[in-house]
Coordinates of C-alpha atoms in Angstrom, one line a residue:
X1 CA 38.2 -3.1 61.8
X2 CA 36.0 -2.3 64.8
X3 CA 32.9 -2.7 62.7
X4 CA 34.2 -6.0 61.3
X5 CA 35.1 -7.4 64.7
X6 CA 31.7 -6.3 66.1
X7 CA 29.9 -8.2 63.3
X8 CA 32.0 -11.3 63.8
X9 CA 31.1 -11.2 67.5
X10 CA 27.4 -11.0 66.6
X11 CA 27.5 -13.8 64.1
X12 CA 29.4 -16.3 66.1
X13 CA 28.2 -15.2 69.6
X14 CA 31.7 -14.3 70.7
X15 CA 33.0 -17.8 70.3
X16 CA 35.9 -17.1 67.9
X17 CA 39.4 -17.5 69.3
X18 CA 41.9 -14.7 69.5
X19 CA 44.1 -16.7 67.1
X20 CA 41.3 -16.9 64.5
X21 CA 40.6 -13.2 64.8
X22 CA 44.2 -12.3 64.5
X23 CA 44.6 -14.4 61.4
X24 CA 41.5 -13.0 59.8
X25 CA 42.6 -9.4 60.6
X26 CA 46.0 -10.0 59.1
X27 CA 44.4 -11.3 55.8
X28 CA 42.2 -8.2 55.6
X29 CA 45.1 -5.8 56.4
X30 CA 47.3 -7.4 53.8
X31 CA 44.6 -7.1 51.1
X32 CA 44.0 -3.4 52.1
X33 CA 47.8 -2.6 51.8
X34 CA 48.1 -4.4 48.5
X35 CA 45.2 -2.4 46.9
X36 CA 46.6 -0.4 44.1
X37 CA 43.6 1.2 42.4
X38 CA 40.5 3.2 43.3
X39 CA 37.0 2.4 42.4
X40 CA 34.5 5.0 41.2
X41 CA 32.6 6.5 44.1
X42 CA 28.8 6.2 43.5
X43 CA 27.1 6.0 40.2
X44 CA 25.6 8.3 37.5
X45 CA 23.6 8.4 34.3
X46 CA 26.6 7.2 32.3
X47 CA 26.7 3.8 34.1
X48 CA 25.2 1.0 32.0
X49 CA 26.0 -2.6 32.6
X50 CA 26.5 -5.4 30.0
X51 CA 25.8 -8.9 31.4
X52 CA 27.8 -11.6 29.5
X53 CA 29.6 -14.9 29.8
X54 CA 33.4 -15.0 29.6
X55 CA 33.0 -17.7 27.0
X56 CA 30.2 -16.0 25.1
X57 CA 32.2 -15.9 21.9
X58 CA 34.6 -18.4 20.4
X59 CA 37.0 -18.1 17.5
X60 CA 39.2 -21.0 16.4
X61 CA 41.5 -22.0 19.3
X62 CA 41.7 -18.6 21.0
X63 CA 40.9 -18.1 24.6
X64 CA 37.3 -16.8 24.8
X65 CA 38.1 -13.8 27.0
X66 CA 40.5 -12.6 24.4
X67 CA 37.8 -13.0 21.7
X68 CA 35.3 -11.2 23.9
X69 CA 37.7 -8.4 24.7
X70 CA 38.3 -7.8 20.9
X71 CA 34.5 -7.8 20.3
X72 CA 34.0 -5.4 23.3
X73 CA 36.6 -2.9 22.0
X74 CA 35.1 -2.9 18.5
X75 CA 31.4 -2.9 19.2
X76 CA 30.5 -2.3 22.8
X77 CA 33.1 -0.1 24.5
X78 CA 31.3 3.1 23.6
X79 CA 28.0 1.7 24.9
X80 CA 28.7 -0.1 28.2
X81 CA 31.1 1.2 30.8
X82 CA 30.6 -1.8 33.2
X83 CA 30.9 -5.5 32.2
X84 CA 29.3 -8.1 34.4
X85 CA 31.2 -11.3 33.7
X86 CA 29.1 -14.2 34.8
X87 CA 31.0 -16.9 36.7
X88 CA 34.3 -17.4 34.8
X89 CA 35.8 -19.9 37.2
X90 CA 36.2 -23.7 36.6
X91 CA 32.7 -25.3 37.0
X92 CA 30.8 -28.5 36.6
X93 CA 27.3 -27.4 35.7
X94 CA 24.8 -24.5 35.5
X95 CA 27.0 -22.6 33.1
X96 CA 29.3 -21.5 35.8
X97 CA 27.2 -21.4 39.0
X98 CA 28.6 -24.8 40.2
X99 CA 32.0 -23.5 41.0
X100 CA 34.9 -26.0 41.3
X101 CA 37.6 -23.4 42.2
X102 CA 36.6 -19.9 43.2
X103 CA 40.1 -18.5 42.8
X104 CA 40.9 -19.7 39.3
X105 CA 39.8 -18.6 35.8
X106 CA 38.3 -21.3 33.6
X107 CA 41.2 -22.3 31.2
X108 CA 38.8 -22.2 28.3
X109 CA 38.3 -18.5 29.0
X110 CA 41.9 -17.6 29.8
X111 CA 43.6 -16.5 33.1
X112 CA 43.7 -13.6 35.5
X113 CA 45.9 -11.7 33.0
X114 CA 43.0 -11.8 30.6
X115 CA 40.6 -10.5 33.2
X116 CA 43.0 -7.7 34.1
X117 CA 43.4 -6.8 30.4
X118 CA 39.6 -6.4 30.0
X119 CA 39.6 -4.3 33.2
X120 CA 41.9 -1.8 31.6
X121 CA 39.1 -0.6 29.3
X122 CA 36.0 -1.2 31.5
X123 CA 34.8 -1.6 35.0
X124 CA 34.2 -5.2 36.0
X125 CA 31.5 -6.9 38.0
X126 CA 32.2 -10.4 39.4
X127 CA 29.9 -13.1 40.7
X128 CA 30.6 -14.1 44.3
X129 CA 28.8 -17.5 44.4
X130 CA 28.7 -17.5 48.2
X131 CA 25.9 -20.0 49.0
X132 CA 27.2 -23.1 47.3
X133 CA 30.1 -24.9 45.7
X134 CA 30.4 -27.7 43.1
X135 CA 30.2 -31.3 44.1
X136 CA 33.3 -31.6 42.0
X137 CA 35.3 -29.1 44.2
X138 CA 38.3 -30.2 46.2
X139 CA 36.5 -29.0 49.4
X140 CA 33.6 -31.4 48.9
X141 CA 35.9 -34.2 47.7
X142 CA 37.9 -33.9 50.9
X143 CA 34.7 -33.8 52.9
X144 CA 33.6 -37.1 51.4
X145 CA 37.1 -38.5 51.9
X146 CA 36.8 -37.9 55.6
X147 CA 39.4 -35.1 55.9
X148 CA 38.7 -33.6 59.3
X149 CA 39.4 -30.0 58.1
X150 CA 36.3 -30.1 55.9
X151 CA 34.0 -32.1 58.2
X152 CA 31.9 -29.0 59.0
X153 CA 32.1 -27.2 55.7
X154 CA 28.8 -28.7 54.6
X155 CA 25.5 -29.6 56.3
X156 CA 24.4 -33.2 56.5
X157 CA 21.3 -34.3 58.4
X158 CA 19.3 -37.4 59.1
X159 CA 17.2 -37.9 56.0
X160 CA 14.1 -38.0 58.1
X161 CA 14.7 -34.5 59.6
X162 CA 11.5 -32.3 59.3
X163 CA 12.5 -29.6 56.8
X164 CA 9.0 -28.7 55.7
X165 CA 9.4 -25.1 56.9
X166 CA 12.3 -24.5 54.5
X167 CA 11.6 -22.2 51.6
X168 CA 12.3 -24.1 48.3
X169 CA 13.2 -22.4 45.0
X170 CA 13.3 -25.7 43.2
X171 CA 11.5 -29.1 42.9
X172 CA 14.8 -31.1 43.5
X173 CA 15.3 -32.7 46.9
X174 CA 16.7 -30.5 49.6
X175 CA 18.9 -33.3 50.9
X176 CA 21.0 -35.3 48.5
X177 CA 22.7 -38.6 49.4
X178 CA 26.4 -38.9 48.9
X179 CA 28.6 -41.9 49.7
X180 CA 31.9 -41.2 51.3
X181 CA 35.1 -43.1 50.7
X182 CA 34.5 -45.0 53.9
X183 CA 31.2 -46.3 52.7
X184 CA 29.0 -44.0 54.8
X185 CA 26.1 -42.2 53.2
X186 CA 25.5 -38.6 54.1
X187 CA 22.4 -36.6 53.2
X188 CA 23.8 -33.2 52.3
X189 CA 22.0 -29.9 52.0
X190 CA 21.6 -28.9 48.4
X191 CA 19.2 -25.9 47.9
X192 CA 19.5 -25.7 44.1
X193 CA 20.8 -29.0 42.7
X194 CA 22.7 -32.1 43.6
X195 CA 25.8 -30.5 42.0
X196 CA 25.5 -27.4 44.1
X197 CA 26.5 -28.1 47.7
X198 CA 25.5 -25.5 50.2
X199 CA 28.3 -24.1 52.4
X200 CA 28.0 -24.0 56.2
X201 CA 28.7 -20.5 57.3
X202 CA 28.0 -21.5 60.9
X203 CA 31.5 -23.0 60.7
X204 CA 34.0 -20.1 61.0
X205 CA 36.6 -21.7 58.7
X206 CA 34.1 -21.5 55.9
X207 CA 33.7 -17.8 56.5
X208 CA 37.5 -17.4 56.5
X209 CA 38.0 -19.2 53.3
X210 CA 35.1 -17.4 51.6
X211 CA 36.5 -14.0 52.7
X212 CA 39.7 -15.0 51.0
X213 CA 37.7 -15.4 47.8
X214 CA 36.1 -12.0 48.2
X215 CA 39.5 -10.4 48.9
X216 CA 40.9 -12.1 45.8
X217 CA 38.1 -10.6 43.6
X218 CA 38.8 -7.2 45.0
X219 CA 42.5 -7.6 44.2
X220 CA 41.7 -8.6 40.7
X221 CA 39.7 -5.5 39.9
X222 CA 36.1 -6.2 40.8
X223 CA 34.3 -2.9 41.3
X224 CA 30.9 -4.5 41.5
X225 CA 30.4 -7.8 43.4
X226 CA 27.1 -9.7 42.9
X227 CA 26.2 -11.9 45.8
X228 CA 24.5 -14.9 44.2
X229 CA 21.6 -16.6 46.0
X230 CA 22.6 -14.7 49.1
X231 CA 19.3 -15.1 50.9
X232 CA 19.9 -18.8 51.6
X233 CA 23.4 -18.5 53.2
X234 CA 22.4 -19.3 56.8
X235 CA 20.5 -22.4 57.7
X236 CA 18.6 -23.2 60.8
X237 CA 16.3 -26.3 60.5
X238 CA 12.8 -25.5 61.7
X239 CA 12.9 -22.1 60.1
X240 CA 12.4 -20.9 56.5
X241 CA 16.2 -20.8 56.0
X242 CA 15.8 -17.7 53.9
X243 CA 16.5 -14.0 54.9
X244 CA 17.5 -15.1 58.4
X245 CA 19.0 -12.5 60.7
X246 CA 22.5 -14.0 60.4
X247 CA 22.2 -13.9 56.6
X248 CA 21.8 -10.1 56.9
X249 CA 24.7 -10.0 59.4
X250 CA 26.9 -11.8 56.8
X251 CA 26.0 -9.3 54.1
X252 CA 26.8 -6.5 56.6
X253 CA 30.2 -8.2 57.2
X254 CA 30.9 -8.4 53.5
X255 CA 30.0 -4.7 53.2
X256 CA 32.3 -3.8 56.1
X257 CA 35.2 -5.7 54.6
X258 CA 34.7 -4.2 51.1
X259 CA 34.5 -0.7 52.5
X260 CA 37.6 -1.2 54.6
X261 CA 39.7 -2.8 51.8
X262 CA 38.3 -1.2 48.6
X263 CA 36.1 1.8 49.2
X264 CA 33.7 2.5 46.3
X265 CA 33.2 -1.2 45.5
X266 CA 29.5 -1.9 45.1
X267 CA 27.8 -5.0 46.6
X268 CA 24.6 -6.2 44.7
X269 CA 22.4 -8.8 46.3
X270 CA 20.6 -11.2 44.0
X271 CA 17.3 -12.3 45.8
X272 CA 14.5 -13.3 43.4
X273 CA 11.8 -12.8 46.0
X274 CA 8.9 -10.4 46.7
X275 CA 9.8 -6.7 46.8
X276 CA 9.8 -6.1 50.6
X277 CA 12.2 -9.1 51.2
X278 CA 14.3 -7.9 48.3
X279 CA 14.8 -4.4 49.6
X280 CA 15.5 -5.6 53.1
X281 CA 19.1 -6.1 51.8
X282 CA 19.5 -2.4 51.7
X283 CA 19.7 -2.6 55.5
X284 CA 19.5 0.9 57.0
X285 CA 20.7 2.4 53.7
X286 CA 24.4 2.4 54.7
X287 CA 25.3 -1.0 56.1
X288 CA 24.2 -3.8 53.6
X289 CA 24.1 -3.8 49.8
X290 CA 24.4 -0.6 47.9
X291 CA 22.2 -2.2 45.1
X292 CA 19.5 -4.8 44.9
X293 CA 18.2 -6.4 41.7
X294 CA 14.9 -4.9 40.7
X295 CA 13.2 -8.3 40.1
X296 CA 9.6 -7.1 39.6
X297 CA 10.5 -5.0 36.6
X298 CA 11.0 -7.8 34.0
X299 CA 7.7 -9.6 34.6
X300 CA 5.7 -6.4 35.1
X301 CA 6.9 -4.9 31.8
X302 CA 6.2 -8.2 30.1
X303 CA 2.7 -8.4 31.6
X304 CA 2.0 -4.8 30.7
X305 CA 2.9 -5.4 27.0
X306 CA 0.9 -8.7 26.9
X307 CA -2.2 -7.1 28.5
X308 CA -1.9 -3.8 26.8
X309 CA -2.5 -2.2 30.2
X310 CA -0.2 -0.1 32.3
X311 CA -2.4 -0.3 35.4
X312 CA -0.4 -2.8 37.5
X313 CA 3.0 -1.4 36.4
X314 CA 1.8 2.1 37.2
X315 CA 0.5 1.2 40.6
X316 CA 3.7 -0.7 41.5
X317 CA 6.0 2.1 40.3
X318 CA 3.9 4.8 42.1
X319 CA 4.3 2.8 45.3
X320 CA 8.1 2.5 45.2
X321 CA 9.9 4.4 47.9
X322 CA 12.9 6.5 46.9
X323 CA 16.2 4.9 47.7
X324 CA 18.6 6.5 50.1
X325 CA 21.4 8.6 48.6
X326 CA 23.8 5.6 49.1
X327 CA 21.6 2.9 47.5
X328 CA 19.9 2.3 44.2
X329 CA 18.3 -0.4 42.1
X330 CA 20.0 -2.7 39.6
X331 CA 17.5 -2.7 36.8
X332 CA 17.2 -5.3 34.1
X333 CA 14.8 -7.1 31.8
X334 CA 16.7 -10.2 30.8
X335 CA 19.5 -12.1 32.3
X336 CA 21.2 -15.5 32.2
X337 CA 18.3 -16.8 34.3
X338 CA 14.6 -16.8 33.4
X339 CA 12.0 -14.2 34.1
X340 CA 11.1 -14.7 37.8
X341 CA 7.4 -14.9 38.7
X342 CA 7.7 -14.7 42.5
X343 CA 8.0 -10.9 42.5
X344 CA 4.6 -10.7 40.8
X345 CA 2.9 -12.5 43.7
X346 CA 1.0 -9.9 45.7
X347 CA 1.0 -7.5 42.7
X348 CA -1.1 -9.7 40.4
X349 CA -3.8 -12.3 41.1
X350 CA -2.5 -15.8 40.7
X351 CA -5.0 -16.4 37.9
X352 CA -3.4 -13.5 35.9
X353 CA 0.1 -14.9 36.5
X354 CA -1.0 -18.4 35.3
X355 CA -2.6 -16.9 32.3
X356 CA 0.6 -15.1 31.4
X357 CA 2.6 -18.3 31.8
X358 CA 0.1 -20.2 29.6
X359 CA 0.3 -17.6 26.9
X360 CA 4.1 -17.6 26.8
X361 CA 4.2 -21.4 26.9
X362 CA 2.0 -21.6 23.9
X363 CA 4.5 -19.3 22.1
X364 CA 7.5 -21.6 22.8
X365 CA 8.6 -20.4 26.3
X366 CA 9.6 -23.0 28.9
X367 CA 8.4 -22.9 32.5
X368 CA 10.3 -24.0 35.6
X369 CA 8.4 -24.9 38.8
X370 CA 9.1 -24.9 42.6
X371 CA 7.7 -26.9 45.4
X372 CA 5.4 -25.3 47.9
X373 CA 5.1 -26.1 51.6
X374 CA 1.7 -27.8 51.1
X375 CA 3.1 -30.2 48.6
X376 CA 1.8 -28.4 45.5
X377 CA 3.9 -26.8 42.8
X378 CA 3.9 -23.3 41.3
X379 CA 5.7 -21.8 38.3
X380 CA 8.6 -19.7 39.5
X381 CA 10.4 -18.8 36.3
X382 CA 9.7 -18.4 32.6
X383 CA 12.6 -19.5 30.4
X384 CA 12.7 -17.5 27.2
X385 CA 14.6 -14.7 25.5
X386 CA 13.1 -11.3 26.2
X387 CA 12.6 -10.8 22.5
X388 CA 10.5 -13.9 22.2
X389 CA 8.7 -13.2 25.5
X390 CA 7.4 -9.9 24.2
X391 CA 6.3 -11.3 20.8
X392 CA 4.5 -14.0 19.0
X393 CA 6.2 -16.6 16.8
X394 CA 4.4 -15.3 13.7
X395 CA 5.1 -11.6 14.3
X396 CA 7.0 -9.6 11.7
X397 CA 10.4 -8.4 12.7
X398 CA 9.2 -4.8 12.6
X399 CA 6.7 -5.6 15.3
X400 CA 9.3 -7.5 17.3
X401 CA 11.7 -4.5 17.2
X402 CA 8.9 -2.1 18.2
X403 CA 7.9 -3.9 21.3
X404 CA 11.5 -4.8 22.2
X405 CA 12.6 -1.2 22.1
X406 CA 9.5 0.0 24.0
X407 CA 10.4 -2.3 26.9
X408 CA 14.1 -1.2 26.9
X409 CA 13.1 2.5 26.8
X410 CA 11.3 1.8 30.1
X411 CA 14.4 0.0 31.5
X412 CA 16.7 2.8 30.5
X413 CA 14.5 5.6 31.9
X414 CA 13.7 3.9 35.2
X415 CA 15.5 5.0 38.4
X416 CA 18.5 2.9 39.0
X417 CA 21.5 1.5 37.1
X418 CA 20.3 -0.4 34.0
X419 CA 21.8 -3.7 32.8
X420 CA 21.4 -5.3 29.4
X421 CA 22.0 -9.0 28.8
X422 CA 24.3 -9.9 25.9
X423 CA 21.5 -11.8 24.2
X424 CA 19.3 -8.7 24.2
X425 CA 21.8 -6.3 22.6
X426 CA 22.3 -9.1 20.0
X427 CA 18.5 -9.4 19.4
X428 CA 18.6 -13.2 20.1
X429 CA 15.7 -15.5 19.7
X430 CA 15.0 -18.7 21.7
X431 CA 17.7 -21.3 21.4
X432 CA 15.4 -24.4 21.4
X433 CA 18.1 -26.7 20.0
X434 CA 20.5 -25.6 22.7
X435 CA 18.0 -26.2 25.4
X436 CA 17.3 -29.7 24.0
X437 CA 21.0 -30.5 23.9
X438 CA 21.7 -29.2 27.4
X439 CA 18.7 -30.8 28.9
X440 CA 17.6 -27.9 31.0
X441 CA 15.2 -24.9 30.4
X442 CA 17.6 -22.0 31.1
X443 CA 19.8 -23.0 28.1
X444 CA 17.1 -21.5 25.9
X445 CA 18.5 -18.0 26.7
X446 CA 22.2 -18.9 27.1
X447 CA 23.4 -19.5 23.5
X448 CA 27.1 -19.1 22.8
X449 CA 28.4 -18.1 19.4
X450 CA 31.3 -18.3 17.0
X451 CA 32.3 -14.6 16.7
X452 CA 32.2 -14.7 12.9
X453 CA 28.5 -15.7 13.1
X454 CA 27.6 -12.6 15.1
X455 CA 29.8 -10.2 13.1
X456 CA 28.3 -11.4 9.9
X457 CA 24.8 -10.8 11.2
X458 CA 25.7 -7.3 12.5
X459 CA 27.1 -6.5 9.0
X460 CA 23.7 -7.1 7.4
X461 CA 21.7 -3.9 8.2
X462 CA 18.3 -5.6 7.5
X463 CA 18.9 -8.5 9.9
X464 CA 17.0 -8.4 13.2
X465 CA 20.3 -8.6 15.1
X466 CA 21.7 -5.6 13.3
X467 CA 18.5 -3.6 13.7
X468 CA 18.3 -4.3 17.4
X469 CA 22.0 -3.6 18.0
X470 CA 21.8 -0.2 16.2
X471 CA 18.5 0.9 17.8
X472 CA 19.4 -0.2 21.3
X473 CA 23.0 1.2 21.1
X474 CA 21.6 4.6 20.0
X475 CA 19.0 4.6 22.8
X476 CA 21.7 3.8 25.4
X477 CA 23.9 6.6 24.2
X478 CA 21.0 9.0 24.4
X479 CA 20.3 8.0 27.9
X480 CA 23.9 8.5 29.1
X481 CA 23.7 12.2 28.1
X482 CA 20.7 13.0 30.3
X483 CA 21.5 14.1 33.9
X484 CA 17.8 13.5 34.6
X485 CA 18.5 9.8 34.3
X486 CA 21.0 9.8 37.1
X487 CA 20.0 6.7 39.2
X488 CA 19.1 8.9 42.2
X489 CA 17.2 11.5 40.2
X490 CA 13.5 11.7 41.4
X491 CA 10.7 10.0 39.6
X492 CA 7.0 11.1 39.7
X493 CA 4.6 8.5 38.2
X494 CA 1.8 10.0 36.1
X495 CA -1.5 8.1 36.0
X496 CA -2.8 9.5 32.7
X497 CA -4.3 6.5 30.8
X498 CA -4.8 2.8 31.3
X499 CA -2.7 2.0 28.2
X500 CA 0.1 4.5 29.0
X501 CA 2.9 4.1 31.5
X502 CA 4.2 7.6 32.2
X503 CA 6.5 9.3 34.7
X504 CA 8.7 12.4 35.0
X505 CA 12.4 12.2 35.9
X506 CA 14.5 15.0 37.2
X507 CA 13.4 18.5 38.0
X508 CA 13.5 22.1 36.6
X509 CA 15.3 22.6 33.3
X510 CA 16.5 18.9 33.4
X511 CA 13.0 17.4 33.7
X512 CA 12.1 14.7 31.2
X513 CA 8.6 13.3 30.5
X514 CA 8.7 9.6 29.7
X515 CA 5.6 8.1 28.1
X516 CA 5.1 4.5 26.8
X517 CA 2.2 3.2 24.9
X518 CA 1.9 -0.4 26.0
X519 CA -1.0 -1.2 23.6
X520 CA -1.6 -1.8 19.9
X521 CA -3.9 1.2 19.8
X522 CA -3.4 4.9 19.1
X523 CA -3.8 6.7 22.4
X524 CA -4.3 10.3 23.3
X525 CA -2.9 11.7 26.5
X526 CA -2.8 15.1 28.1
X527 CA 0.6 16.9 28.5
X528 CA 1.4 20.4 29.5
X529 CA 1.5 22.7 26.4
X530 CA 4.9 23.7 25.2
X531 CA 7.8 23.1 22.9
X532 CA 9.6 19.8 23.5
X533 CA 12.4 17.7 22.1
X534 CA 12.0 14.0 21.8
X535 CA 15.4 12.7 23.0
X536 CA 15.5 9.3 21.3
X537 CA 15.2 10.6 17.8
X538 CA 16.3 14.2 18.5
X539 CA 13.2 15.8 16.9
X540 CA 11.0 18.7 18.0
X541 CA 7.5 18.1 19.3
X542 CA 4.9 20.9 19.7
X543 CA 2.2 20.2 22.3
X544 CA -1.0 22.2 22.7
X545 CA -2.1 20.2 25.7
X546 CA -2.6 16.8 24.2
X547 CA -0.5 14.3 22.1
X548 CA -1.2 11.0 20.4
X549 CA 1.1 8.0 20.9
X550 CA 1.1 5.4 18.1
X551 CA 0.9 1.7 19.1
X552 CA 4.0 0.7 21.2
X553 CA 5.5 4.2 20.8
X554 CA 7.7 5.6 23.5
X555 CA 8.9 9.2 23.9
X556 CA 11.4 10.9 26.3
X557 CA 10.5 14.6 26.2
X558 CA 12.6 17.5 27.5
X559 CA 12.1 21.3 27.1

């Protein structure tokens, strides 16, 4: 508790009352004493995460968590040992990220018993939506009603306040007017949308209530906790209001609480920003997040396949510093959000980024924009399934599968813990009708299904869904049997050809050569002579000093 109390003192400048501190200490001690299970310590090559919604699948009038659990047991349990359930709480918009009640399960999905039942057969990752809450929440309703308890839970400012220095991830207004029950109009801080009201962590009661939420998630079995939009938590007008020192102190506080109550629980920060800002949430390697999202990987792999060149991907990968033994990257290609472009800035010229955006838009992708400080706008996210991002609309399914598997072979071999989005393992295409119905771009990659629809497609071996599911499942299984793919295993990037992305993982007898042809051309590369086994298809490969990779071919070679 000394670390926790020290952080509280730093955050609130020693202004917290003894009564407040005693109450907070009691809550944390009660949570610690009620803890009745142990989390896995650390991570290894067997850890692969499935990202999914709790209401991903429906069937008649069943609760969706029950439907998902049955599907997981039948199809996914042998592939993924961690399930990231995207926000499964009652919500008002953004498919769960406008939370109405942090401590309840959406009745459509089920209840906490359903969460615990799923947790009996897999490790669980929860979303901690710590930056904002729904405009439909009781907290905000009470705020508008004038309840003094909630007066400082949110931030309202004069509408003419100069906020030009604030970093904006959206084009929507930063301040949204709301009329209270007394007729007064308040301009409230809303970083992401008018339905997502930013919390005011400068008010200690907000921290107390949000720590209760975190403790609830630990009690309900969360072994991984994703800190959503965490970079924006602390606001100081006149600053950028992103990555502020007190934001990092809050992350350190969450880490200290988690380690005290539930040792082994992993905190993952979600900050879709340039690399150096992103990895700043590792802290000193021991005091902030154990994992950060590897945001450059999705757009860099996409750019490499589109350009047929490994140059930028190779240069970036070669420049990555090794993580500390207590930290690693959370790697992914697709997620419930789009493919972020900000992590490319500084790695690619803006003209190349805009060319990639234009090419994808011509093939049916949608693009979301952000406001810049100078009044201009820039694309910040491409909204598309990763399958359609890699391919053209008139491609044959053989080509789609080839490029898709190439990209995922990179993901699964890269240092860190890999995560696969449910739409990817299902081989999903763009849901244009869903995006039109929903009225927002991200819905293009958030399609929900009747379970019979998916099971029917998976039973047809020639369907794209079945082919993707089979190939990707097999590749994941191969990955989990290789100690060289331990998240902390060393990587040495090999600059062997402009069209080839290549690196070695592991060392000695466990060393694996990973080579990926990002182009549509046969390409020869040098490789130490010897007898190899290609892990993905378990076939021998004899090398006399040079091998040829077919278009979009990937190989994982061990001795």
